[in-house]
Short mmCIF file of C-alpha atoms in Angstrom, two decimals:
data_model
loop_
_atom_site.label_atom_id
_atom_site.label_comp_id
_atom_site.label_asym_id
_atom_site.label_seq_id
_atom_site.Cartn_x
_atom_site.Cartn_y
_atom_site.Cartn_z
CA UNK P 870 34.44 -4.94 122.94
CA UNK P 871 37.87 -6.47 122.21
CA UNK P 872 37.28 -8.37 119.86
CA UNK P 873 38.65 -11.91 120.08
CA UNK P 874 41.91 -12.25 121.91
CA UNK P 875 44.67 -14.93 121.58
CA UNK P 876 47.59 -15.49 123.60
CA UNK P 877 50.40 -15.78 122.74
CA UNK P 878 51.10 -14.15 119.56
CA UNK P 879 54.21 -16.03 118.54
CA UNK P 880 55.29 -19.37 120.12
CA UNK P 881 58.68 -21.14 118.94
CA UNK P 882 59.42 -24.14 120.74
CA UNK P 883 61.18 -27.44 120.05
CA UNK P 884 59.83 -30.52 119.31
CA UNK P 885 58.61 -32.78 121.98
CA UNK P 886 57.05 -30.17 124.55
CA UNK P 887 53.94 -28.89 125.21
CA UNK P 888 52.26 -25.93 123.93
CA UNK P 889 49.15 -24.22 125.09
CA UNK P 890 47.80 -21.67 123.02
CA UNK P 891 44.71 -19.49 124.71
CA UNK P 892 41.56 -17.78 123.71
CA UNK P 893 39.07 -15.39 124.95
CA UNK P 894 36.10 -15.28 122.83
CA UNK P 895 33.79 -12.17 122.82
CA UNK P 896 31.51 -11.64 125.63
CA UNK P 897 27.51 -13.09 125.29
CA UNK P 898 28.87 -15.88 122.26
CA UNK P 899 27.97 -18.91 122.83
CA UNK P 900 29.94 -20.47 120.28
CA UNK P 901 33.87 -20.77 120.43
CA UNK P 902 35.83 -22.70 117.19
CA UNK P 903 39.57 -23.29 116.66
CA UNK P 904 40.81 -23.47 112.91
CA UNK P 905 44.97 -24.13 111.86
CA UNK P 906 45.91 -22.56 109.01
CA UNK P 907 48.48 -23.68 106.57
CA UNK P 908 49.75 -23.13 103.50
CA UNK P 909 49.21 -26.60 102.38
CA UNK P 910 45.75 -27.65 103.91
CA UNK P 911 44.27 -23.93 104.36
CA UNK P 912 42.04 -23.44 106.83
CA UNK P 913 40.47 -26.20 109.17
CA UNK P 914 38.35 -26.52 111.42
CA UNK P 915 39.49 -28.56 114.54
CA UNK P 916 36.89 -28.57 117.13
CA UNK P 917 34.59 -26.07 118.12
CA UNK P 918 32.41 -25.56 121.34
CA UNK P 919 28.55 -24.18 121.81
CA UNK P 920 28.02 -23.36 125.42
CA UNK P 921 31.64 -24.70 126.59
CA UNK P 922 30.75 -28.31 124.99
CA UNK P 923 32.37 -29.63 122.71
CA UNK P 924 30.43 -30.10 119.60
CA UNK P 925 32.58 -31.84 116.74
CA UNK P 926 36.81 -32.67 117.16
CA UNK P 927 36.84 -34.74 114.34
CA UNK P 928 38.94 -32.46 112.89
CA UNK P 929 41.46 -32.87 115.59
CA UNK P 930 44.50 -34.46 114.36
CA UNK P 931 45.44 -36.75 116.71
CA UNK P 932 45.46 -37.70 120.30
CA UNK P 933 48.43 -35.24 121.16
CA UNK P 934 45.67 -32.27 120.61
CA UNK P 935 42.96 -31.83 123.31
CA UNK P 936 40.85 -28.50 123.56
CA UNK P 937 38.80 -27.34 126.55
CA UNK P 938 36.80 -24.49 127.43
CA UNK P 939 36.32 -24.28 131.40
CA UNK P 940 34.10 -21.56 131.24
CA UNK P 941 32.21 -19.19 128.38
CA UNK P 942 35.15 -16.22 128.52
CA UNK P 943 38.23 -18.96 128.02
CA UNK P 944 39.61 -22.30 126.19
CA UNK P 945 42.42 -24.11 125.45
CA UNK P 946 44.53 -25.74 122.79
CA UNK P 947 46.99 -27.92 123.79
CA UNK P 948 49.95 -30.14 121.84
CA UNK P 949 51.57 -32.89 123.62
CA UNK P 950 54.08 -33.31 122.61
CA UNK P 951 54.59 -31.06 119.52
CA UNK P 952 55.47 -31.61 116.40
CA UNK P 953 57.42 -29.90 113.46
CA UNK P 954 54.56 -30.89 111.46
CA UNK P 955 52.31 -28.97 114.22
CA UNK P 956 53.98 -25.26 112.94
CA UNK P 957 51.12 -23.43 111.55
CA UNK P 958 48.61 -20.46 112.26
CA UNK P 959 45.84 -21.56 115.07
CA UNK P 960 42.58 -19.00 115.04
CA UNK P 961 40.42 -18.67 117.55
CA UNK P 962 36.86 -17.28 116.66
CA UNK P 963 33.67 -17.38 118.26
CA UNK P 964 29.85 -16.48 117.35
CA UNK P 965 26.34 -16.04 118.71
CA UNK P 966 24.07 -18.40 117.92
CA UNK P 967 21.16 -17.23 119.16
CA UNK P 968 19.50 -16.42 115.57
CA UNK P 969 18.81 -19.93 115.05
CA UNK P 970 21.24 -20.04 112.03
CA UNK P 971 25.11 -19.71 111.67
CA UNK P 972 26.11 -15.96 112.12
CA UNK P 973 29.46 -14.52 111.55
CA UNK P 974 32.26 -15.51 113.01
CA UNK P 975 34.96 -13.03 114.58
CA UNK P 976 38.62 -14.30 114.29
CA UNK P 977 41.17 -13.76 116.55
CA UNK P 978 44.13 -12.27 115.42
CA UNK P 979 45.75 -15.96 115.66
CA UNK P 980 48.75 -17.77 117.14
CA UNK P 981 51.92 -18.31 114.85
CA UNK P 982 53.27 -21.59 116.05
CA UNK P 983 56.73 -23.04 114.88
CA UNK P 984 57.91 -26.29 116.65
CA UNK P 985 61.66 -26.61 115.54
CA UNK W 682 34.22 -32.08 99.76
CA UNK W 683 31.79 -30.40 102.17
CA UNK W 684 34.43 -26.92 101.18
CA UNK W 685 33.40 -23.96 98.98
CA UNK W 686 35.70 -24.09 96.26
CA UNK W 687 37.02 -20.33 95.12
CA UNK W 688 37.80 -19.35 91.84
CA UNK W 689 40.27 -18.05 90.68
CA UNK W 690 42.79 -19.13 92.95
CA UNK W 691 44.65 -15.52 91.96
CA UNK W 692 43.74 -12.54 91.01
CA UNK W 693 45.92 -9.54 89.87
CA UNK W 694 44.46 -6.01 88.71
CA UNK W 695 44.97 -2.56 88.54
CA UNK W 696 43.55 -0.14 91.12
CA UNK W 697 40.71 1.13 89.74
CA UNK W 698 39.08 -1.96 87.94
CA UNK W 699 36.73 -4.79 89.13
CA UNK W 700 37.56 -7.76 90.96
CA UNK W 701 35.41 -10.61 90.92
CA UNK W 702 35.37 -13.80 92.59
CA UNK W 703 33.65 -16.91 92.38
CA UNK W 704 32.36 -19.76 94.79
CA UNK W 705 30.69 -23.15 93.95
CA UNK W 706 29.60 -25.74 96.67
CA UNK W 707 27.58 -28.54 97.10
CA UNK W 708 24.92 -29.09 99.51
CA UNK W 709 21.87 -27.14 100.29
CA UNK W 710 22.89 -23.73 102.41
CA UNK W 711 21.12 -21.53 105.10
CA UNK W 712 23.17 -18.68 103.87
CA UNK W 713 26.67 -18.07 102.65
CA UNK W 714 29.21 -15.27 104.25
CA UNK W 715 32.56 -13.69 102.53
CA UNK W 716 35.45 -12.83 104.50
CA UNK W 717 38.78 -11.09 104.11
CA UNK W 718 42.34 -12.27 105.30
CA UNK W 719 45.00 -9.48 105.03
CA UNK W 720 48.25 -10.95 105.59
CA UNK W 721 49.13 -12.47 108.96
CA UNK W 722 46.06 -11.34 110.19
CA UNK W 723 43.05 -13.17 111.11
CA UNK W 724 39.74 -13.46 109.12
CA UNK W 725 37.18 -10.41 109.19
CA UNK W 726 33.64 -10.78 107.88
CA UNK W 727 32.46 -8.59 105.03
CA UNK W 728 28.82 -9.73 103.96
CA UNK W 729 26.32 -12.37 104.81
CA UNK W 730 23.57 -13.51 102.01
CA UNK W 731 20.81 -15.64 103.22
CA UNK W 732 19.39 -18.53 100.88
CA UNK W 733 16.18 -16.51 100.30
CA UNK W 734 18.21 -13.47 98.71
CA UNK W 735 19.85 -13.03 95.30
CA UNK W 736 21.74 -10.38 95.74
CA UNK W 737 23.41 -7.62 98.33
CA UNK W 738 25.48 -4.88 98.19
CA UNK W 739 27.67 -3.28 101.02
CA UNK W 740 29.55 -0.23 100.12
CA UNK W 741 31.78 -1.22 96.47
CA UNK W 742 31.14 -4.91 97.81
CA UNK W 743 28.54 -6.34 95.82
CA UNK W 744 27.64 -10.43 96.35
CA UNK W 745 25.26 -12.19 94.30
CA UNK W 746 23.44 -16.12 95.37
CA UNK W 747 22.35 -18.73 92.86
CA UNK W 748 21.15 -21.46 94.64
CA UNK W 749 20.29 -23.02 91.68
CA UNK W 750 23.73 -23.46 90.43
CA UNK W 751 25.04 -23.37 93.92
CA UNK W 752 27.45 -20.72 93.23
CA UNK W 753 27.92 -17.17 94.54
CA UNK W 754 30.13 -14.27 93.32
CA UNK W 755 31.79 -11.00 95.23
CA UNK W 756 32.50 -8.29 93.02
CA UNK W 757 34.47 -5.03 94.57
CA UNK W 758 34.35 -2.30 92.60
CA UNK W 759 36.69 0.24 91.94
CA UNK W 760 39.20 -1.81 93.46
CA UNK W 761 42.27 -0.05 95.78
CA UNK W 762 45.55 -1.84 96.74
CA UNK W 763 44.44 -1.57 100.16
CA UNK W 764 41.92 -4.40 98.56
CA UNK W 765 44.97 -6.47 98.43
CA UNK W 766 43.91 -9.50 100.47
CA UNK W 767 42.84 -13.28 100.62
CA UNK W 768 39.17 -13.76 99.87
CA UNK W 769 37.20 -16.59 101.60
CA UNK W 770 33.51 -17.80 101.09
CA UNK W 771 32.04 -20.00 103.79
CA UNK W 772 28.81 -21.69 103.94
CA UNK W 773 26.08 -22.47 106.84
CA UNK W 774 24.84 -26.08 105.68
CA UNK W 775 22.12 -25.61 108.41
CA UNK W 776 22.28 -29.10 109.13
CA UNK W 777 25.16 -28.20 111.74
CA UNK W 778 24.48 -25.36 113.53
CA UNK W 779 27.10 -23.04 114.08
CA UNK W 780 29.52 -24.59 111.69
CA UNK W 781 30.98 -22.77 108.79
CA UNK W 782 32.91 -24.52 105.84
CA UNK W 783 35.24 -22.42 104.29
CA UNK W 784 36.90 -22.22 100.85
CA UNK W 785 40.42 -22.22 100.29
CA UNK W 786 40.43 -18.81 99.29
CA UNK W 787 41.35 -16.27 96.35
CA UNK W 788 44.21 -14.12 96.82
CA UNK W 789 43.62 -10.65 95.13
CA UNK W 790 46.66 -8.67 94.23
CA UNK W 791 45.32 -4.76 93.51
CA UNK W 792 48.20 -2.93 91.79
CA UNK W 793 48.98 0.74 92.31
#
């Protein structure tokens, strides 16, 4: 398998437009989570999906971020509009919950996001 | 918080000693995972301990549970400089399936 997979790998864009950052979670998991990391805050959680609904955004910062996941093999992060404030590293990771517990996660290799 | 909480926040050694890190949290836990964050690179799991085990070993990783004192510890032994990452705990509260809370991390430094 491929693991998780992000796109893109690097986004610099300037305030006020939108961003879109993409994620492919490993085939048969049924659960799909986007985390920012800073230097600052460290790693948080921002919403995360089990069977392509959403479970908990309370950790989404504001109405200018809105997640979706169509389907089980893609989702979505979008800004609108961005924010300097916004520049930080957004995982991807997704798990299988089919043990009844919380398994490991698998991280994506992340999106590095500066809004100028 | 509903976080872990690591400790130390650093850590610098020689190659060749022990590292070992601490995490403390709060609620009751289904079982507690470690993970490893070399930089600019993404998190990758390195050992799960469930809340009915007190200890587990995985290669020179070697974790330890207390539920009691609600704290856990990762040793690596005989450490390397390719050890040279940020170390996270995270927790399954089992109250919210499929969530993790995560620590803020130790970052080990493993000199050559």
């Amino acid at each position: 398998d491929a693991g998780v997979i992000q796109s893109p790998r690097h986004e610099v864009t300037e305030m006020g437009q939108e961003v879109t950052l993409r994620c492919k979670p490993i085939s048969g998991h049924d659960y799909l989570f986007w985390y920012r990391q800073t230097m600052m805050r460290g790693l948080e959680l921002l919403i995360y999906f089990n069977n392509n609904v959403p479970i908990d955004d309370s950790g989404m910062p504001e109405d200018r971020f809105s997640a979706k996941m169509p389907n089980a093999s893609f989702s979505t992060l979008k800004i609108q509009p961005s924010e300097p404030r916004d520049s930080a590293v957004y995982f991807c990771a997704s798990s299988s919950g089919t043990s009844g517990s919380t398994e490991t996660q698998y991280f994506g290799p992340g999106t590095r996001l500066l809004v100028l | 918080s509903q976080q872990g909480e690591e400790d130390p926040q650093a850590l610098s050694i020689q190659e060749g000693e022990n590292a070992t890190m601490n995490c403390s949290y709060k609620t009751s836990i289904n079982n507690l995972q470690w993970y490893r964050q070399n930089s600019g690179r993404g998190l990758v799991h390195l050992i799960l301990i469930r809340s009915n085990e007190r200890e587990k070993h995985s290669g020179r990783l070697r974790v330890t549970l207390d539920t009691s004192k609600k704290s856990s510890s990762l040793l690596i032994t005989a450490s390397r400089a390719a050890d040279t990452a940020s170390y996270f705990c995270a927790f399954d509260r089992g109250s919210t399936l499929g969530r993790l809370y995560f620590g803020r991390g130790t970052q080990l430094t493993v000199w050559p």
